[in-house]
Every structure is written in C-alpha cells, then in structure tokens.
Coordinates of N, CA, C and O in Angstrom, one line a residue:
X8 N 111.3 -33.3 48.9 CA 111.5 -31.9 49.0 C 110.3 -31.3 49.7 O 109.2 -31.7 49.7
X9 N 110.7 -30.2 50.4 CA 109.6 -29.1 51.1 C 110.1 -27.8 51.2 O 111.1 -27.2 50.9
X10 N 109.0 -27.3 51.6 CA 109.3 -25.9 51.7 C 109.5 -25.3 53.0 O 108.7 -25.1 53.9
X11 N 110.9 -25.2 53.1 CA 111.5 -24.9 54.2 C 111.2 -23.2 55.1 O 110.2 -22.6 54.7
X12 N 112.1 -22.7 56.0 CA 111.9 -21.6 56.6 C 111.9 -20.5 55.5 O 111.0 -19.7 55.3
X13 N 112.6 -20.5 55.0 CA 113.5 -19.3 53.4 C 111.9 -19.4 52.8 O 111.5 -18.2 52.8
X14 N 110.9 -20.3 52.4 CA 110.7 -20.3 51.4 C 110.8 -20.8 49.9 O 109.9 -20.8 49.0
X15 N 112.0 -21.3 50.0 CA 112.5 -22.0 49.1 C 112.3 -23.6 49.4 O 111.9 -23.9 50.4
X16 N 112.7 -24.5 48.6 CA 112.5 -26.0 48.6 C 113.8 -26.2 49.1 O 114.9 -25.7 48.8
X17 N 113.5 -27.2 50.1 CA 114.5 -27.7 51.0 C 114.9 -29.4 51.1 O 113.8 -29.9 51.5
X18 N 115.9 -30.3 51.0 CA 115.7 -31.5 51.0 C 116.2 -32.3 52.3 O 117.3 -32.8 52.4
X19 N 115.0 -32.2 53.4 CA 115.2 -32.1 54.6 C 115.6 -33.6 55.0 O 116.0 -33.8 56.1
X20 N 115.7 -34.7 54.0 CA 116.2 -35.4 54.3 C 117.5 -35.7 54.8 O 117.7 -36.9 55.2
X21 N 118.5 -35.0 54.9 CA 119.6 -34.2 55.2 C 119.5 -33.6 56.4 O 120.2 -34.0 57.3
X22 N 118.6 -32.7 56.6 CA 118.9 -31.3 57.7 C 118.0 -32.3 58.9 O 118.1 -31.8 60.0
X23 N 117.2 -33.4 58.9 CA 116.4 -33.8 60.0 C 117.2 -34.6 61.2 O 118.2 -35.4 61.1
X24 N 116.6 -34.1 62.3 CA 117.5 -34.0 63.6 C 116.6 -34.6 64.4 O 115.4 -34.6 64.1
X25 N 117.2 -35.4 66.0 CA 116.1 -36.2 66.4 C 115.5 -34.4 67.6 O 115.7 -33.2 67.3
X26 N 114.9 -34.8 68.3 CA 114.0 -33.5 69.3 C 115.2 -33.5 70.0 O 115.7 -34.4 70.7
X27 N 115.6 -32.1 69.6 CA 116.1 -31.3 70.7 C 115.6 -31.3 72.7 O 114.6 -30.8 73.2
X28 N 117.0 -32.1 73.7 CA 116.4 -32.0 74.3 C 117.2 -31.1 75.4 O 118.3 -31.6 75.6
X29 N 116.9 -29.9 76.2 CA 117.5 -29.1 77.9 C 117.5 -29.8 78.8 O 116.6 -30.7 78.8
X30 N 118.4 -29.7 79.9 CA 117.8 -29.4 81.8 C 118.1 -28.3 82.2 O 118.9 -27.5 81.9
X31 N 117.5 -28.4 82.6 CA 117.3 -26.6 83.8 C 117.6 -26.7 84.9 O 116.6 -26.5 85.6
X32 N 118.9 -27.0 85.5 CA 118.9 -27.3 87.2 C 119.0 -26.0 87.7 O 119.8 -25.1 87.5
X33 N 118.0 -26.0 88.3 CA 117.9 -25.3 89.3 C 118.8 -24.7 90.9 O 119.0 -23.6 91.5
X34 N 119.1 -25.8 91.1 CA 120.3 -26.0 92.4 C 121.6 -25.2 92.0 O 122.0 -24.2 92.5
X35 N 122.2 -26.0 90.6 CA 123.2 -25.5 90.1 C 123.5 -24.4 89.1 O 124.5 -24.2 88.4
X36 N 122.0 -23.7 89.1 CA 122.0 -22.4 88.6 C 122.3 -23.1 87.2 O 122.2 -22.1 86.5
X37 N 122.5 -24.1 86.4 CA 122.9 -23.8 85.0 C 122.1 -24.4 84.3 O 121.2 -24.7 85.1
X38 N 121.9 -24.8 83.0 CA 121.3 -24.7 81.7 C 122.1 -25.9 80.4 O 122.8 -25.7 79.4
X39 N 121.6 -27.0 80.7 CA 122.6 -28.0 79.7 C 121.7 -28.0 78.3 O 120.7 -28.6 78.2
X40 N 122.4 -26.8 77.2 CA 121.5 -27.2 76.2 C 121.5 -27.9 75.1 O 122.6 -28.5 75.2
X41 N 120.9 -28.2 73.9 CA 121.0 -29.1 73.3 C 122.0 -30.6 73.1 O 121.9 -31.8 73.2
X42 N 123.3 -29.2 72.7 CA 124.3 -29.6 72.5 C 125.0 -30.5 73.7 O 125.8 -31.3 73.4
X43 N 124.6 -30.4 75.2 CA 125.2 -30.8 75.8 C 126.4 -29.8 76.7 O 127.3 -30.0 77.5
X44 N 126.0 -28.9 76.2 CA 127.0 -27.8 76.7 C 126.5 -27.2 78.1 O 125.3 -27.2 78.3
X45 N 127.2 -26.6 79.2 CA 126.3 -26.7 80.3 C 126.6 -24.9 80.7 O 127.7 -24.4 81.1
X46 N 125.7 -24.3 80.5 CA 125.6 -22.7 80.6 C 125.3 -22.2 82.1 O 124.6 -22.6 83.0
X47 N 125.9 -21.3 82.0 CA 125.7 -20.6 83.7 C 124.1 -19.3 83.4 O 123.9 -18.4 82.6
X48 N 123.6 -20.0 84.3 CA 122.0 -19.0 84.5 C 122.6 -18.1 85.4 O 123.4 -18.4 86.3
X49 N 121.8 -16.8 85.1 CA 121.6 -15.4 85.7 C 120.8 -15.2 86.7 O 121.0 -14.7 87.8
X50 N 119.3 -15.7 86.1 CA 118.1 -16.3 87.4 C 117.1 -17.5 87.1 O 117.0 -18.0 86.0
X51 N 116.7 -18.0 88.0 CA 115.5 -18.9 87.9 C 114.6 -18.5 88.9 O 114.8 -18.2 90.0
X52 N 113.4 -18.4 88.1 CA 112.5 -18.3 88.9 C 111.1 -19.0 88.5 O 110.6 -19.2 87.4
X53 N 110.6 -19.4 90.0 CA 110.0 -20.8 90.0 C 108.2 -20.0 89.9 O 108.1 -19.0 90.7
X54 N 107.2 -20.3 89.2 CA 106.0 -19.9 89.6 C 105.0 -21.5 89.5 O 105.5 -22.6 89.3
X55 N 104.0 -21.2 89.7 CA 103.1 -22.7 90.0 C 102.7 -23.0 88.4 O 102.2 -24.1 88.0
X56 N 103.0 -22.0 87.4 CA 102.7 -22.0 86.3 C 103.8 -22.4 85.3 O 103.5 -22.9 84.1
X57 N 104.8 -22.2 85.8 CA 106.1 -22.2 84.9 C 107.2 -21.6 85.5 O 107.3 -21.1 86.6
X58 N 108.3 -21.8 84.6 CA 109.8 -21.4 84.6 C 110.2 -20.4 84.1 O 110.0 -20.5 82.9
X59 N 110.8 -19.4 84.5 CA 111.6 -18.5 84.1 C 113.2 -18.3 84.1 O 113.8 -18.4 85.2
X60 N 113.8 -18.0 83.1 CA 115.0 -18.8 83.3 C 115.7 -16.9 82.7 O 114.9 -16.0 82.5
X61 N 116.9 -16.7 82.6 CA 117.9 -15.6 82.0 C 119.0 -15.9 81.8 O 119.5 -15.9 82.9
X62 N 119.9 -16.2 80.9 CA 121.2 -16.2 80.9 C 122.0 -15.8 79.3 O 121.3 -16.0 78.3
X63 N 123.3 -15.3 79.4 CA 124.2 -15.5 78.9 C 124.0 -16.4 77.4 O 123.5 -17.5 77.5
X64 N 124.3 -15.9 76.5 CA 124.4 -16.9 75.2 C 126.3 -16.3 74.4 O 126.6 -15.6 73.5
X65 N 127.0 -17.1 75.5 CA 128.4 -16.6 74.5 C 128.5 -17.6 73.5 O 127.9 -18.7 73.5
X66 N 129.6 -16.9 72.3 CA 129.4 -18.0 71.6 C 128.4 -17.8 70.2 O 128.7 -18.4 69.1
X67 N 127.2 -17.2 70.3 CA 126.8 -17.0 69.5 C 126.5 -15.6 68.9 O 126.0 -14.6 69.3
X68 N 127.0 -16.0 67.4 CA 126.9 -14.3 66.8 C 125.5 -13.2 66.7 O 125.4 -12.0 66.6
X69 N 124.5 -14.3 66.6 CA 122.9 -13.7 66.1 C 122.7 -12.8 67.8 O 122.6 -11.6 67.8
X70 N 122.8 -13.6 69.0 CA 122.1 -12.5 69.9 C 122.9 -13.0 71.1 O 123.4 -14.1 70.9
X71 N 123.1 -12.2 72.4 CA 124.3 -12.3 73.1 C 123.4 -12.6 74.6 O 124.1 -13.0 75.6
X72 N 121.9 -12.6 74.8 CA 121.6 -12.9 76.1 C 120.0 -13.3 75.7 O 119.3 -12.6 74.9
X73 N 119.5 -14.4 76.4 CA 117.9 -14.8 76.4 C 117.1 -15.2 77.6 O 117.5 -16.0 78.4
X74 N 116.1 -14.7 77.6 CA 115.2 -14.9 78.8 C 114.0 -15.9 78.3 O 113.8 -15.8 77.1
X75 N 113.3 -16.8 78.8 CA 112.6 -17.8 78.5 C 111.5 -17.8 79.9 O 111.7 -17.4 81.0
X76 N 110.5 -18.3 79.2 CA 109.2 -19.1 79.8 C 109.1 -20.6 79.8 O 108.7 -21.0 78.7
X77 N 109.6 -21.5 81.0 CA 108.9 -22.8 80.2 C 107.4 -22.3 80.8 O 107.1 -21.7 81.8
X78 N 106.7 -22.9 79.8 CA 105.0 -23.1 80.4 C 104.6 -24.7 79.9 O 104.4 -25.1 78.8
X79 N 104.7 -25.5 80.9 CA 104.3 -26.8 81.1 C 102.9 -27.3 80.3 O 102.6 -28.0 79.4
X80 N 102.2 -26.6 81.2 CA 100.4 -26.7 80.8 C 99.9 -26.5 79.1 O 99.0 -27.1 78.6
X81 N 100.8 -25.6 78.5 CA 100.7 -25.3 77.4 C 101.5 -25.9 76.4 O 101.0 -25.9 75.2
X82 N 102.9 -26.6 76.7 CA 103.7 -27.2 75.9 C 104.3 -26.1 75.2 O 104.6 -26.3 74.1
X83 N 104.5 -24.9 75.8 CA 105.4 -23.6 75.1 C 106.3 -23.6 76.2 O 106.3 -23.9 77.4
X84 N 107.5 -22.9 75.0 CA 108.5 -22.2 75.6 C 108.8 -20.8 75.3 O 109.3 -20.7 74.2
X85 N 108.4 -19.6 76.1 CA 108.2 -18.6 75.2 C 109.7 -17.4 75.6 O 109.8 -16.8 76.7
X86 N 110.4 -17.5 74.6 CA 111.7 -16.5 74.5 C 111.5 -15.3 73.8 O 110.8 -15.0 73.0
X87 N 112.6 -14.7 74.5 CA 113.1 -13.3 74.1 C 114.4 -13.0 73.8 O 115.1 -12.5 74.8
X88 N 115.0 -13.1 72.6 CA 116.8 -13.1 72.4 C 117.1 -11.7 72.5 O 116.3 -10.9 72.1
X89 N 118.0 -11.4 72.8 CA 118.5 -10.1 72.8 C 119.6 -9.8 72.0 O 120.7 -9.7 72.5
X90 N 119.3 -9.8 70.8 CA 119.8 -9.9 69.7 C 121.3 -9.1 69.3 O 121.5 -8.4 70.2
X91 N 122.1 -9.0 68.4 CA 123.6 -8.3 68.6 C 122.8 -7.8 67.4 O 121.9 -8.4 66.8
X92 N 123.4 -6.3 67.1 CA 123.6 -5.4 65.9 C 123.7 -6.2 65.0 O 124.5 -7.2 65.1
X93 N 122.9 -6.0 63.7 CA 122.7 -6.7 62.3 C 122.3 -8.0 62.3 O 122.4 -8.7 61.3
X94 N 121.8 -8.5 63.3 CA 121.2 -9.7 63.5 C 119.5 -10.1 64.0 O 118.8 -11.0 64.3
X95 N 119.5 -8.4 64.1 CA 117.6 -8.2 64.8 C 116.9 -9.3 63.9 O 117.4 -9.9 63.0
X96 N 115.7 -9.4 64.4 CA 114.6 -10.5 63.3 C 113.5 -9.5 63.8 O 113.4 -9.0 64.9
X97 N 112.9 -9.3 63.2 CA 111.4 -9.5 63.2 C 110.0 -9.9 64.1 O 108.8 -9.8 63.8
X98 N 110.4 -10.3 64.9 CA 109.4 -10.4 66.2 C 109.9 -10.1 67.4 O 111.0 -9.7 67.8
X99 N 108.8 -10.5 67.9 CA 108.8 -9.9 69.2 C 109.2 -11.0 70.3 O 110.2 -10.8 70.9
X100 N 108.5 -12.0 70.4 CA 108.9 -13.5 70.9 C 108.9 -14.4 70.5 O 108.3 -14.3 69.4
X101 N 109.6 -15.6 70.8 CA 109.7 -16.9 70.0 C 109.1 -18.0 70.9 O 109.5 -18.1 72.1
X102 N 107.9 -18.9 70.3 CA 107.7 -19.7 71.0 C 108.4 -21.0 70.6 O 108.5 -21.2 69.4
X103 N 108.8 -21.7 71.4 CA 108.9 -22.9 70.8 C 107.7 -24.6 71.2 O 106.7 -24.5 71.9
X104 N 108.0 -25.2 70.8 CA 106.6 -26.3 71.1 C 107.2 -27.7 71.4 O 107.7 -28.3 70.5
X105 N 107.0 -27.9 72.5 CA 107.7 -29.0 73.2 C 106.8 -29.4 74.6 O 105.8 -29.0 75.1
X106 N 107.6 -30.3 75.1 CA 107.1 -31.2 76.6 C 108.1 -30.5 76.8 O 109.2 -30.4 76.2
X107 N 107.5 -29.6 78.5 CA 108.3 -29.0 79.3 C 108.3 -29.4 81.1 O 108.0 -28.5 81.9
X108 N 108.7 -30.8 81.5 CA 108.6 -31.5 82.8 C 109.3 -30.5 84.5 O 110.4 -30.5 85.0
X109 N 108.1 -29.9 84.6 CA 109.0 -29.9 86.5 C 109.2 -30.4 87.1 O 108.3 -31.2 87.6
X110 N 110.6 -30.2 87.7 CA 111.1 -30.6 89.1 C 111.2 -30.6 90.6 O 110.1 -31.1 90.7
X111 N 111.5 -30.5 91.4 CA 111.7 -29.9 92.7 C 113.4 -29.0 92.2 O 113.9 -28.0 92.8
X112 N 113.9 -29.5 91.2 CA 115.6 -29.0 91.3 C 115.7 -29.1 89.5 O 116.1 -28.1 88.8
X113 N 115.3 -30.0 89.2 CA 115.4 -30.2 87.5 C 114.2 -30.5 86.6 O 113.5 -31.5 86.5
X114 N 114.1 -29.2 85.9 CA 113.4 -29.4 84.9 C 113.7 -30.0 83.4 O 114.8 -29.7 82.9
X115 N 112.9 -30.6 82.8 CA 113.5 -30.9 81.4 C 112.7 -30.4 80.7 O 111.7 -29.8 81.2
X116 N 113.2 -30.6 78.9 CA 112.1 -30.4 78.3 C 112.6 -31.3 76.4 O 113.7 -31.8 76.1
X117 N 111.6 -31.3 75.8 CA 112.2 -32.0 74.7 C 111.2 -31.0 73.7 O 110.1 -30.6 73.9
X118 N 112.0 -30.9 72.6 CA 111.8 -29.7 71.4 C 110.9 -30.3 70.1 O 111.3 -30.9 69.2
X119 N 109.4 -29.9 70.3 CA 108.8 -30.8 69.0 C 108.7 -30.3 67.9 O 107.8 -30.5 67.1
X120 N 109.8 -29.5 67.7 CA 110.0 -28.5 66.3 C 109.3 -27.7 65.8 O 110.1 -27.1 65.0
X121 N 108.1 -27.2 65.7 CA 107.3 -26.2 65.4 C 107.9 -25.2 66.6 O 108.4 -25.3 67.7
X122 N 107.6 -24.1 65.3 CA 108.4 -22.4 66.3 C 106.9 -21.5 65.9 O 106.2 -21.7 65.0
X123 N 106.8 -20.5 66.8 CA 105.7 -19.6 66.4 C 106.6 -18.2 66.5 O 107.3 -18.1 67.5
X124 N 106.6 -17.3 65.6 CA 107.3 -16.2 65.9 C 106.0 -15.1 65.9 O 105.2 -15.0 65.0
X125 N 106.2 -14.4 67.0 CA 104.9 -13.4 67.1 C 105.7 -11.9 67.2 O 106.7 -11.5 67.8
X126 N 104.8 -11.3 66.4 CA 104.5 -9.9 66.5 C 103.8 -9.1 67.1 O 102.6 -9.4 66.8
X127 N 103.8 -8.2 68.0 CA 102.7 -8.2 69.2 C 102.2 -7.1 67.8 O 102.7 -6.6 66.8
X128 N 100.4 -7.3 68.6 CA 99.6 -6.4 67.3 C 99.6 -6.6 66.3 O 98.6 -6.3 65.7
X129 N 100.7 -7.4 65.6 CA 100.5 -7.8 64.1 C 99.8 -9.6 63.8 O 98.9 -10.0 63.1
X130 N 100.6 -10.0 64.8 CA 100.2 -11.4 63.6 C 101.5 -12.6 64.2 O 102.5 -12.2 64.8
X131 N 101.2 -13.9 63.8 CA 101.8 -14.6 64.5 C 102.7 -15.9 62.9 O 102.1 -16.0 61.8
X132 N 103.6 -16.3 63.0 CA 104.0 -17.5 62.0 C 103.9 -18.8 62.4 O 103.8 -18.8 63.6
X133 N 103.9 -19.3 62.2 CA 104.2 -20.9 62.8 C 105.3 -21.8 61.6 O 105.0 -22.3 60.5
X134 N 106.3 -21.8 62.2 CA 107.8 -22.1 61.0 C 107.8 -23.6 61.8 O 107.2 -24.0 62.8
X135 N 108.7 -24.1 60.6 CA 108.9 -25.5 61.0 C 108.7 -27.0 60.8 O 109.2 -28.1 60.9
X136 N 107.2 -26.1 60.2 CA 106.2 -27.5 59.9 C 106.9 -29.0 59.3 O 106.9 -30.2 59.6
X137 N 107.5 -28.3 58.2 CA 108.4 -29.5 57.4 C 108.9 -30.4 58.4 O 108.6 -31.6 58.3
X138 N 109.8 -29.8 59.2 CA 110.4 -30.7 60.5 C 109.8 -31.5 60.8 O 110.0 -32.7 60.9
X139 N 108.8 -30.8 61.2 CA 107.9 -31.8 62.5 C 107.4 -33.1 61.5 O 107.7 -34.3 61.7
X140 N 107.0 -32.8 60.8 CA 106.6 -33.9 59.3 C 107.5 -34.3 59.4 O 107.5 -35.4 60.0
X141 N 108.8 -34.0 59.1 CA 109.6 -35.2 58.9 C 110.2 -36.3 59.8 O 110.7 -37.4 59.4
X142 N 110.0 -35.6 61.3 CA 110.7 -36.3 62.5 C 109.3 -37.2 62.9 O 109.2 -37.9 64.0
X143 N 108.2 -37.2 62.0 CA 107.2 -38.1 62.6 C 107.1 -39.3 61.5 O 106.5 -40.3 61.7
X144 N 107.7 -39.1 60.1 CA 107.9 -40.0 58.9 C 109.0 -40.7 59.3 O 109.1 -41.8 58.9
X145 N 109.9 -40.2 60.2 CA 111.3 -40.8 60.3 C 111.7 -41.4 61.6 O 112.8 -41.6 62.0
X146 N 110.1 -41.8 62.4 CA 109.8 -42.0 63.7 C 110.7 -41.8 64.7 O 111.0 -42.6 65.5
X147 N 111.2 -40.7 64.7 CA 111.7 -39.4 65.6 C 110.4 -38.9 66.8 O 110.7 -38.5 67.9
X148 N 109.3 -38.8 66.4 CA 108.4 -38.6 67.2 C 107.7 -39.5 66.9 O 107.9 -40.2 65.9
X149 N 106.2 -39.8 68.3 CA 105.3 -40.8 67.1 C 104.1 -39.5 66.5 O 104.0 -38.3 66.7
X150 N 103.6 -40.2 66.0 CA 102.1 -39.8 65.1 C 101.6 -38.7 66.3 O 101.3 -37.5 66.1
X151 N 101.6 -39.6 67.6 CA 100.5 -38.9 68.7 C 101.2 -37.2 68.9 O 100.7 -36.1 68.8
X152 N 102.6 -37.8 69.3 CA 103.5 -36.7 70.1 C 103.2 -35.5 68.5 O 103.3 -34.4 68.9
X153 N 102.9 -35.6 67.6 CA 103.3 -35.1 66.6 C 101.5 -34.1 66.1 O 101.3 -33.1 65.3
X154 N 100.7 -34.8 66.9 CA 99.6 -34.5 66.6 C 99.3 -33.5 67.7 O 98.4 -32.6 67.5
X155 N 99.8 -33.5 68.7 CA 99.8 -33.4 70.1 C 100.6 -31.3 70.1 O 100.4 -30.1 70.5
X156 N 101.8 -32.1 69.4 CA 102.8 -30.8 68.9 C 101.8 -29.0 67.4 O 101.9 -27.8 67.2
X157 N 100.9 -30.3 66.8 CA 99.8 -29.4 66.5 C 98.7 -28.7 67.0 O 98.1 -27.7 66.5
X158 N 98.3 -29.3 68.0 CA 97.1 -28.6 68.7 C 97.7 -27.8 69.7 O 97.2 -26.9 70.4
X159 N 98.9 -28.2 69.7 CA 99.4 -26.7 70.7 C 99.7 -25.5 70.7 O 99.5 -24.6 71.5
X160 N 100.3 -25.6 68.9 CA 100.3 -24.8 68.3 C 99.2 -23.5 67.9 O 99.3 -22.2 68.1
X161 N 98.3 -24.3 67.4 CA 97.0 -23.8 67.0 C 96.4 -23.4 68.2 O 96.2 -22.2 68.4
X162 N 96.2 -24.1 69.0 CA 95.8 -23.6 70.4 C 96.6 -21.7 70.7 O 96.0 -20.6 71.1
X163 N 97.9 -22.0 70.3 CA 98.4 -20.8 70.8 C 98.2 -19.9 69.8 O 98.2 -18.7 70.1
X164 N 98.0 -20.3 68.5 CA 97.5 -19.2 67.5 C 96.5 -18.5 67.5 O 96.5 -17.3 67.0
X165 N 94.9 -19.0 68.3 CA 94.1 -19.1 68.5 C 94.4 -18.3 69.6 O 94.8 -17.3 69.1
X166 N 94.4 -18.2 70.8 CA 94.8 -17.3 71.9 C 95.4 -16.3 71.7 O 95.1 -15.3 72.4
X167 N 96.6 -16.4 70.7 CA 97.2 -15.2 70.5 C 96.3 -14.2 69.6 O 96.0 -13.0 69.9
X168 N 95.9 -15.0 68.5 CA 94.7 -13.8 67.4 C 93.7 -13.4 68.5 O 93.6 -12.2 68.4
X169 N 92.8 -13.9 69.9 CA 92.1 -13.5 70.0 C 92.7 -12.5 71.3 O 91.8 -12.3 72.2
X170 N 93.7 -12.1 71.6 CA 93.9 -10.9 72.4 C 95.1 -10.0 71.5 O 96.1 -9.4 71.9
X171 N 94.5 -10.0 70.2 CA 95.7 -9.2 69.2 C 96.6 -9.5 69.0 O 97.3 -8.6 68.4
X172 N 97.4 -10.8 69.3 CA 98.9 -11.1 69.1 C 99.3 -10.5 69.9 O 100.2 -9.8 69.5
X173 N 99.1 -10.3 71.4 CA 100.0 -10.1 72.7 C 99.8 -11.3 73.4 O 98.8 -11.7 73.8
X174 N 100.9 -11.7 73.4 CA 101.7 -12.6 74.3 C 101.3 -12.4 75.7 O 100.5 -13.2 76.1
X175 N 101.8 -11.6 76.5 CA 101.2 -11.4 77.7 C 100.1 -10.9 78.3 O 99.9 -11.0 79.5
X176 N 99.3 -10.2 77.3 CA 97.7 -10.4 77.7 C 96.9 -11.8 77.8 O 96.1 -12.1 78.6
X177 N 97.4 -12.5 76.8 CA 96.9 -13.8 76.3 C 96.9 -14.6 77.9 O 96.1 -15.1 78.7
X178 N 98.3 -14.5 77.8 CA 99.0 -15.2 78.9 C 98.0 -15.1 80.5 O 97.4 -15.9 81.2
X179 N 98.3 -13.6 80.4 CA 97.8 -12.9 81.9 C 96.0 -13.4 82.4 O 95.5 -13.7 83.5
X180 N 95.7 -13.4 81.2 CA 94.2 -13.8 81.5 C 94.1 -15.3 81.7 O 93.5 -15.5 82.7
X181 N 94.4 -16.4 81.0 CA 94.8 -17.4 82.2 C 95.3 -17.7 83.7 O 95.2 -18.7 84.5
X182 N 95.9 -16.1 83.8 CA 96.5 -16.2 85.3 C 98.2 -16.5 85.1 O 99.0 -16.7 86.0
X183 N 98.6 -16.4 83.7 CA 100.1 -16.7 83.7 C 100.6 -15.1 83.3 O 100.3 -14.5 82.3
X184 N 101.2 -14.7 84.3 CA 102.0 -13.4 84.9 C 103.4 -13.4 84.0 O 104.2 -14.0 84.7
X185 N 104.2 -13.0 82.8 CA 105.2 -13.0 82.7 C 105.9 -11.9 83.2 O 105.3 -10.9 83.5
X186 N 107.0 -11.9 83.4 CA 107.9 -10.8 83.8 C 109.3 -11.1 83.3 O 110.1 -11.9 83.6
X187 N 109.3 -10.0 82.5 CA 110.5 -9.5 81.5 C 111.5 -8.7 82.1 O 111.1 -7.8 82.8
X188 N 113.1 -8.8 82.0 CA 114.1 -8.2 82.2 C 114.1 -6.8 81.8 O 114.6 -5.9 82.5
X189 N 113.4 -6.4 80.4 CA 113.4 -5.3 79.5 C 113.1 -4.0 80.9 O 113.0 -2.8 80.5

C-alpha cells in the first residue's frame, strides 16, 4: 500500500503500468499517444531547445485541446489543457518527467511518471511518487532511469521556487522562450 494522488492509500500493485511512451511526427503533422492512437496536430513548432506541439484532444471529457513543450535538456514536458466546464484543476501547468529524443521528422519520448503541477506565484506539487517507486521495484524502469527521473524533478522544483513558481520566467532565463496559444 501507498499513498496515492487522492491522499488516500492505494494498492498500486494493480494500477502499475509500464512508461508511457509518444511520437511526434513532424512530417505527418500527428501525435501517436500512449494508447497508440494516432492524433491530428494543429502546429509543431521546432526551436534548438525543444518542441512545441497543439492539438485536439476528442474523446476526452476533462479538457477538449492541449499545447505542450517537449524540453529535451531538462527531461520535462510542460502542458497546458484546456480544460471543459466542471473539470478545471487547480494549476496552471503540468509538467510531466520523462526522456524527450529529437528528430529531424520524429521525436519520441517515454513518461517516467512523476508529474509536477504548478501554480504560478503559489507553489509547485510533485504527484506520482508512488508510481515511479513502483515501476523501479517492478523493473519497469532501472534504479538509474529512476534516480535520474528524481533529480529532474527537484531540479525543476528548485528553479521554479527560485523565480516564484513561474514557469516561463524560470524558463526564459535559460534562454528557453515559451509561447502560448492563450
């Protein structure tokens, strides 16, 4: 047992899943995610720092369109859902913490289960933890990738507390430029 997202005890032996893995082709404008399902992209746009991607989420009831950052260098993927009525959450962006590989045409990426949800000005979470523990007990990941998936984290906690929990100041002062649909 652990203590899952809720708060509550969870018996993740059940809910553990191997890493979530994307491509992002580029050429063909689309988006094959987890599932295998292959989504039509709105834009891609290429910088020396990362990916920016926009598209469509039909199909799902929580939020109806999302824009994304891969950032390679950092092992983040930093989103923005655009959420449907009665389904708002509480932050601002969602990071997620993974290997994010560029292409000339296809990028990949594989999901190391820790999520950070930030509040700009307030304060940041880091959800998940259980997972990541469990997918490195159940050698789903190894030890390294798993160790690797924590300092990225913390890294980004650390960056984000020290420019107030903004995301894109944080960002900007490395030299990583985001640019949002909003």
């Amino acid at each position: 047992m652990s203590v899952g997202r809720s708060g509550f005890a969870a018996d993740t032996r059940y809910a553990i899943h191997a890493p979530k893995h994307e491509t992002f082709d580029l050429r063909g404008r689309t988006n094959t995610d987890p599932k295998g399902i292959v989504r039509a992209v709105d834009d891609y746009v290429v910088r020396p720092w990362g990916l920016y991607l926009a598209r469509p989420t039909p199909g799902r009831a929580q939020f109806h369109y999302l824009e994304s950052w891969l950032l390679p260098s950092l092992g983040l993927r930093a989103t923005i859902f655009h959420f449907n009525p009665g389904h708002e959450r509480d932050y601002d962006y969602y990071l997620d913490v993974g290997q994010y590989t560029p292409g000339a045409d296809v990028w990949r990426s594989e999901d190391h289960y820790l999520d950070l949800e930030i509040r700009t000005g307030v304060g940041v979470a880091v959800t998940d933890v259980d997972e990541l523990l469990e997918a490195v007990r159940h050698g789903l990941l190894t030890p390294e990738v798993g160790e690797l998936a924590v300092r990225r984290a913390m890294h980004a906690v650390d960056g984000l507390a020290r420019n107030n929990y903004d995301l894109n100041t944080w960002l900007a002062a490395d030299g990583m430029r985001l640019e949002w649909r909003r």
